[in-house]
């Protein structure tokens, strides 16, 4: 009898183990199904972002992308930080313009170290009014109080601003911070080159600017643009700006 009871108990234990194994398999299968569904949703979101990028390019009046542009705009629309280390003349500014077209309810802040660059960018954006873009510059060259007010009220698609003004000005514009969709660092190598007259302000003010935005709930991506950022400076750039999941082109 004892032997029979032990045999029955053994079968009961085996049955319990089998039941647990079956439950584990079902759980594993369910997890796999959820993972597949999550991946499918991610692919769908990425396709929508790419389609929005293509539509933005069309609205800007261009017929085709240049190298790296589509990848950069798509990644930004997905909320990823982007380093666009592209050669001069490849249309790096178009990346920011396409983002602005794809997200018309948001404001793009573009930190640019030279007044002539800002003026050129403003002229370029203004020439694309078919896309509904508006732009202004903030710095020592801006005397128009109406333009300053329009920028502060989020009435300009892209605001070109000098490095020395960016942090202090935005700190005093709390109403604008929720509307910022993208922070662009034009000529980003100027942050690190020892010969750059902008180095000090960029190194301290720009990382502080991103931290300030994040502390106020704005987690917008950063687009860094440069044709001459050396490989040994890119790590310092990523560390200073806390770029974790960045796309580099």
mmCIF file of C-alpha atoms in Angstrom:
data_model
loop_
_atom_site.group_PDB
_atom_site.id
_atom_site.type_symbol
_atom_site.label_atom_id
_atom_site.label_comp_id
_atom_site.label_asym_id
_atom_site.label_seq_id
_atom_site.Cartn_x
_atom_site.Cartn_y
_atom_site.Cartn_z
ATOM 1 C CA UNK A 1 0.000 0.000 0.000
ATOM 2 C CA UNK A 2 2.797 2.356 0.928
ATOM 3 C CA UNK A 3 4.432 1.675 -2.414
ATOM 4 C CA UNK A 4 1.144 2.435 -4.220
ATOM 5 C CA UNK A 5 0.665 5.665 -2.319
ATOM 6 C CA UNK A 6 4.165 6.732 -3.191
ATOM 7 C CA UNK A 7 3.535 5.946 -6.850
ATOM 8 C CA UNK A 8 0.333 7.963 -6.832
ATOM 9 C CA UNK A 9 2.133 10.834 -5.130
ATOM 10 C CA UNK A 10 4.851 10.681 -7.748
ATOM 11 C CA UNK A 11 2.288 10.896 -10.538
ATOM 12 C CA UNK A 12 0.578 13.798 -8.793
ATOM 13 C CA UNK A 13 3.912 15.617 -8.577
ATOM 14 C CA UNK A 14 4.634 14.871 -12.217
ATOM 15 C CA UNK A 15 1.215 16.210 -13.154
ATOM 16 C CA UNK A 16 1.852 19.404 -11.191
ATOM 17 C CA UNK A 17 5.248 19.874 -12.839
ATOM 18 C CA UNK A 18 3.658 19.326 -16.244
ATOM 19 C CA UNK A 19 0.972 21.884 -15.424
ATOM 20 C CA UNK A 20 3.603 24.433 -14.392
ATOM 21 C CA UNK A 21 5.578 23.725 -17.552
ATOM 22 C CA UNK A 22 2.462 24.168 -19.641
ATOM 23 C CA UNK A 23 1.663 27.457 -17.903
ATOM 24 C CA UNK A 24 5.229 28.632 -18.412
ATOM 25 C CA UNK A 25 5.056 27.755 -22.084
ATOM 26 C CA UNK A 26 1.784 29.641 -22.427
ATOM 27 C CA UNK A 27 3.313 32.658 -20.675
ATOM 28 C CA UNK A 28 6.371 32.479 -22.918
ATOM 29 C CA UNK A 29 4.143 32.275 -25.964
ATOM 30 C CA UNK A 30 2.108 35.251 -24.788
ATOM 31 C CA UNK A 31 5.316 37.248 -24.195
ATOM 32 C CA UNK A 32 6.530 36.368 -27.663
ATOM 33 C CA UNK A 33 3.219 37.474 -29.144
ATOM 34 C CA UNK A 34 3.383 40.771 -27.250
ATOM 35 C CA UNK A 35 6.961 41.311 -28.421
ATOM 36 C CA UNK A 36 5.931 40.692 -32.028
ATOM 37 C CA UNK A 37 2.998 43.081 -31.639
ATOM 38 C CA UNK A 38 5.286 45.725 -30.100
ATOM 39 C CA UNK A 39 7.768 45.377 -32.955
ATOM 40 C CA UNK A 40 4.938 45.642 -35.486
ATOM 41 C CA UNK A 41 3.713 48.858 -33.852
ATOM 42 C CA UNK A 42 7.260 50.254 -33.817
ATOM 43 C CA UNK A 43 7.633 49.505 -37.526
ATOM 44 C CA UNK A 44 4.296 51.178 -38.230
ATOM 45 C CA UNK A 45 5.313 54.282 -36.264
ATOM 46 C CA UNK A 46 8.664 54.420 -38.089
ATOM 47 C CA UNK A 47 6.916 54.152 -41.463
ATOM 48 C CA UNK A 48 4.578 56.991 -40.532
ATOM 49 C CA UNK A 49 7.559 59.129 -39.509
ATOM 50 C CA UNK A 50 9.327 58.404 -42.804
ATOM 51 C CA UNK A 51 6.158 59.258 -44.731
ATOM 52 C CA UNK A 52 5.840 62.531 -42.785
ATOM 53 C CA UNK A 53 9.465 63.319 -43.648
ATOM 54 C CA UNK A 54 8.821 62.661 -47.336
ATOM 55 C CA UNK A 55 5.759 64.873 -47.285
ATOM 56 C CA UNK A 56 7.737 67.669 -45.602
ATOM 57 C CA UNK A 57 10.422 67.511 -48.272
ATOM 58 C CA UNK A 58 7.748 67.797 -50.953
ATOM 59 C CA UNK A 59 6.220 70.821 -49.246
ATOM 60 C CA UNK A 60 9.643 72.440 -49.134
ATOM 61 C CA UNK A 61 9.764 72.175 -52.915
ATOM 62 C CA UNK A 62 12.482 69.552 -53.192
ATOM 63 C CA UNK A 63 12.165 66.453 -55.365
ATOM 64 C CA UNK A 64 14.652 64.147 -53.696
ATOM 65 C CA UNK A 65 16.631 63.669 -50.512
ATOM 66 C CA UNK A 66 20.367 64.117 -50.244
ATOM 67 C CA UNK A 67 22.560 61.673 -48.359
ATOM 68 C CA UNK A 68 21.572 61.281 -44.714
ATOM 69 C CA UNK A 69 18.714 63.798 -44.736
ATOM 70 C CA UNK A 70 15.790 61.362 -44.734
ATOM 71 C CA UNK A 71 17.325 59.181 -42.044
ATOM 72 C CA UNK A 72 17.985 62.216 -39.873
ATOM 73 C CA UNK A 73 14.496 63.720 -40.200
ATOM 74 C CA UNK A 74 12.813 60.365 -39.596
ATOM 75 C CA UNK A 75 14.885 59.758 -36.465
ATOM 76 C CA UNK A 76 14.069 63.230 -35.117
ATOM 77 C CA UNK A 77 10.366 62.680 -35.707
ATOM 78 C CA UNK A 78 10.715 59.486 -33.651
ATOM 79 C CA UNK A 79 12.244 61.524 -30.822
ATOM 80 C CA UNK A 80 15.847 60.397 -31.310
ATOM 81 C CA UNK A 81 18.851 62.708 -30.931
ATOM 82 C CA UNK A 82 20.753 63.038 -34.208
ATOM 83 C CA UNK A 83 24.366 63.873 -35.021
ATOM 84 C CA UNK A 84 24.603 64.866 -38.676
ATOM 85 C CA UNK A 85 28.305 65.011 -39.487
ATOM 86 C CA UNK A 86 27.758 65.845 -43.145
ATOM 87 C CA UNK A 87 29.916 67.723 -45.602
ATOM 88 C CA UNK A 88 29.378 71.386 -46.424
ATOM 89 C CA UNK A 89 26.761 71.806 -49.139
ATOM 90 C CA UNK A 90 24.863 68.592 -48.360
ATOM 91 C CA UNK A 91 21.826 70.434 -47.014
ATOM 92 C CA UNK A 92 22.151 69.996 -43.257
ATOM 93 C CA UNK A 93 19.816 72.934 -42.590
ATOM 94 C CA UNK A 94 17.110 71.238 -44.664
ATOM 95 C CA UNK A 95 16.925 68.591 -41.922
ATOM 96 C CA UNK A 96 15.762 71.202 -39.417
ATOM 97 C CA UNK A 97 13.445 72.819 -41.962
ATOM 98 C CA UNK A 98 11.807 69.491 -42.819
ATOM 99 C CA UNK A 99 11.242 68.773 -39.141
ATOM 100 C CA UNK A 100 9.617 72.177 -38.722
ATOM 101 C CA UNK A 101 7.289 71.480 -41.652
ATOM 102 C CA UNK A 102 6.367 68.038 -40.305
ATOM 103 C CA UNK A 103 5.671 69.474 -36.821
ATOM 104 C CA UNK A 104 4.052 72.856 -37.585
ATOM 105 C CA UNK A 105 2.655 73.224 -34.064
ATOM 106 C CA UNK A 106 6.157 73.162 -32.543
ATOM 107 C CA UNK A 107 9.075 75.594 -32.552
ATOM 108 C CA UNK A 108 12.617 74.786 -33.640
ATOM 109 C CA UNK A 109 15.405 76.545 -31.734
ATOM 110 C CA UNK A 110 18.583 76.682 -33.843
ATOM 111 C CA UNK A 111 21.717 77.853 -32.047
ATOM 112 C CA UNK A 112 24.047 79.371 -34.630
ATOM 113 C CA UNK A 113 27.411 81.019 -33.820
ATOM 114 C CA UNK A 114 27.638 83.548 -36.642
ATOM 115 C CA UNK A 115 25.280 86.399 -37.500
ATOM 116 C CA UNK A 116 25.872 85.959 -41.227
ATOM 117 C CA UNK A 117 24.864 82.306 -40.924
ATOM 118 C CA UNK A 118 21.682 83.294 -39.105
ATOM 119 C CA UNK A 119 20.789 85.850 -41.738
ATOM 120 C CA UNK A 120 21.407 83.340 -44.508
ATOM 121 C CA UNK A 121 19.271 80.731 -42.776
ATOM 122 C CA UNK A 122 16.412 83.190 -42.207
ATOM 123 C CA UNK A 123 16.478 84.138 -45.894
ATOM 124 C CA UNK A 124 16.467 80.469 -46.887
ATOM 125 C CA UNK A 125 13.468 79.689 -44.665
ATOM 126 C CA UNK A 126 11.595 82.802 -45.741
ATOM 127 C CA UNK A 127 11.997 81.724 -49.344
ATOM 128 C CA UNK A 128 10.052 78.539 -48.570
ATOM 129 C CA UNK A 129 6.802 80.216 -47.561
ATOM 130 C CA UNK A 130 4.928 77.625 -49.602
ATOM 131 C CA UNK A 131 5.608 75.280 -46.693
ATOM 132 C CA UNK A 132 4.187 77.783 -44.220
ATOM 133 C CA UNK A 133 7.520 78.314 -42.502
ATOM 134 C CA UNK A 134 8.444 81.510 -40.703
ATOM 135 C CA UNK A 135 11.772 82.375 -39.141
ATOM 136 C CA UNK A 136 13.547 85.062 -37.184
ATOM 137 C CA UNK A 137 16.914 85.645 -35.577
ATOM 138 C CA UNK A 138 17.749 86.715 -32.059
ATOM 139 C CA UNK A 139 21.038 88.358 -31.216
ATOM 140 C CA UNK A 140 22.809 91.664 -31.418
ATOM 141 C CA UNK A 141 21.657 92.076 -35.034
ATOM 142 C CA UNK A 142 17.961 91.952 -34.146
ATOM 143 C CA UNK A 143 16.537 95.432 -33.509
ATOM 144 C CA UNK A 144 12.892 94.728 -34.317
ATOM 145 C CA UNK A 145 10.932 94.467 -31.074
ATOM 146 C CA UNK A 146 7.986 92.920 -32.921
ATOM 147 C CA UNK A 147 10.163 90.055 -34.130
ATOM 148 C CA UNK A 148 11.442 89.512 -30.606
ATOM 149 C CA UNK A 149 7.882 89.390 -29.298
ATOM 150 C CA UNK A 150 6.798 87.031 -32.075
ATOM 151 C CA UNK A 151 9.647 84.671 -31.205
ATOM 152 C CA UNK A 152 8.781 84.732 -27.499
ATOM 153 C CA UNK A 153 5.139 83.957 -28.272
ATOM 154 C CA UNK A 154 6.008 80.948 -30.430
ATOM 155 C CA UNK A 155 4.851 82.655 -33.622
ATOM 156 C CA UNK A 156 7.956 81.697 -35.624
ATOM 157 C CA UNK A 157 8.605 78.175 -36.910
ATOM 158 C CA UNK A 158 12.365 78.446 -36.490
ATOM 159 C CA UNK A 159 14.230 80.780 -34.153
ATOM 160 C CA UNK A 160 17.918 81.293 -34.958
ATOM 161 C CA UNK A 161 19.739 82.404 -31.843
ATOM 162 C CA UNK A 162 23.328 83.103 -30.804
ATOM 163 C CA UNK A 163 25.041 80.786 -28.269
ATOM 164 C CA UNK A 164 25.599 83.555 -25.744
ATOM 165 C CA UNK A 165 21.891 84.431 -25.713
ATOM 166 C CA UNK A 166 20.243 81.011 -25.978
ATOM 167 C CA UNK A 167 20.189 79.887 -22.336
ATOM 168 C CA UNK A 168 19.431 83.236 -20.702
ATOM 169 C CA UNK A 169 16.743 84.151 -23.227
ATOM 170 C CA UNK A 170 14.902 80.830 -23.024
ATOM 171 C CA UNK A 171 15.119 80.847 -19.241
ATOM 172 C CA UNK A 172 13.068 84.039 -19.319
ATOM 173 C CA UNK A 173 10.491 82.598 -21.761
ATOM 174 C CA UNK A 174 8.712 79.878 -19.726
ATOM 175 C CA UNK A 175 5.641 80.132 -21.961
ATOM 176 C CA UNK A 176 7.719 79.067 -24.962
ATOM 177 C CA UNK A 177 9.425 76.012 -23.474
ATOM 178 C CA UNK A 178 6.455 73.605 -23.901
ATOM 179 C CA UNK A 179 6.284 74.570 -27.588
ATOM 180 C CA UNK A 180 9.912 73.707 -28.391
ATOM 181 C CA UNK A 181 10.083 70.575 -30.508
ATOM 182 C CA UNK A 182 13.733 70.534 -31.536
ATOM 183 C CA UNK A 183 17.020 72.044 -30.375
ATOM 184 C CA UNK A 184 19.563 72.410 -33.193
ATOM 185 C CA UNK A 185 23.278 73.066 -32.684
ATOM 186 C CA UNK A 186 24.638 74.471 -35.921
ATOM 187 C CA UNK A 187 28.424 74.320 -36.406
ATOM 188 C CA UNK A 188 28.552 72.135 -33.295
ATOM 189 C CA UNK A 189 32.318 71.655 -33.558
ATOM 190 C CA UNK A 190 32.665 75.231 -32.264
ATOM 191 C CA UNK A 191 31.832 73.854 -28.810
ATOM 192 C CA UNK A 192 35.114 72.017 -28.629
ATOM 193 C CA UNK A 193 37.729 73.530 -30.920
ATOM 194 C CA UNK A 194 40.327 75.328 -28.824
ATOM 195 C CA UNK A 195 40.738 78.001 -31.499
ATOM 196 C CA UNK A 196 37.029 78.845 -31.534
ATOM 197 C CA UNK A 197 36.018 82.135 -29.963
ATOM 198 C CA UNK A 198 32.677 80.514 -29.101
ATOM 199 C CA UNK A 199 34.157 77.561 -27.201
ATOM 200 C CA UNK A 200 33.623 78.821 -23.658
ATOM 201 C CA UNK A 201 29.976 79.798 -24.083
ATOM 202 C CA UNK A 202 29.084 76.646 -26.029
ATOM 203 C CA UNK A 203 30.739 74.212 -23.633
ATOM 204 C CA UNK A 204 28.956 75.526 -20.585
ATOM 205 C CA UNK A 205 25.793 77.193 -21.797
ATOM 206 C CA UNK A 206 24.523 74.685 -24.366
ATOM 207 C CA UNK A 207 24.634 71.545 -22.164
ATOM 208 C CA UNK A 208 23.066 73.666 -19.419
ATOM 209 C CA UNK A 209 20.373 74.704 -21.888
ATOM 210 C CA UNK A 210 19.374 71.126 -22.576
ATOM 211 C CA UNK A 211 19.393 70.305 -18.872
ATOM 212 C CA UNK A 212 17.185 73.323 -18.205
ATOM 213 C CA UNK A 213 14.688 72.197 -20.845
ATOM 214 C CA UNK A 214 14.591 68.653 -19.454
ATOM 215 C CA UNK A 215 14.091 69.910 -15.905
ATOM 216 C CA UNK A 216 11.060 71.800 -17.175
ATOM 217 C CA UNK A 217 9.572 68.723 -18.792
ATOM 218 C CA UNK A 218 10.770 69.308 -22.347
ATOM 219 C CA UNK A 219 12.492 66.166 -23.675
ATOM 220 C CA UNK A 220 12.749 67.277 -27.289
ATOM 221 C CA UNK A 221 15.583 65.777 -29.363
ATOM 222 C CA UNK A 222 18.841 67.530 -30.199
ATOM 223 C CA UNK A 223 20.152 67.834 -33.754
ATOM 224 C CA UNK A 224 23.897 68.501 -33.933
ATOM 225 C CA UNK A 225 25.253 69.707 -37.271
ATOM 226 C CA UNK A 226 28.867 69.900 -38.370
ATOM 227 C CA UNK A 227 31.034 69.231 -41.391
ATOM 228 C CA UNK A 228 34.281 69.209 -39.424
ATOM 229 C CA UNK A 229 33.575 67.567 -36.041
ATOM 230 C CA UNK A 230 36.590 65.309 -35.502
ATOM 231 C CA UNK A 231 36.142 61.724 -34.350
ATOM 232 C CA UNK A 232 37.962 62.281 -31.043
ATOM 233 C CA UNK A 233 35.603 65.147 -30.119
ATOM 234 C CA UNK A 234 32.369 63.309 -30.833
ATOM 235 C CA UNK A 235 32.478 61.370 -27.559
ATOM 236 C CA UNK A 236 32.920 64.567 -25.571
ATOM 237 C CA UNK A 237 29.986 66.061 -27.429
ATOM 238 C CA UNK A 238 27.728 63.076 -26.698
ATOM 239 C CA UNK A 239 28.725 63.023 -23.023
ATOM 240 C CA UNK A 240 28.243 66.750 -22.453
ATOM 241 C CA UNK A 241 24.779 66.738 -24.015
ATOM 242 C CA UNK A 242 23.790 63.389 -22.463
ATOM 243 C CA UNK A 243 23.168 61.795 -25.836
ATOM 244 C CA UNK A 244 22.346 58.166 -25.076
ATOM 245 C CA UNK A 245 20.374 56.757 -27.966
ATOM 246 C CA UNK A 246 21.579 59.081 -30.701
ATOM 247 C CA UNK A 247 21.599 58.395 -34.430
ATOM 248 C CA UNK A 248 24.866 59.397 -36.093
ATOM 249 C CA UNK A 249 25.010 60.108 -39.812
#
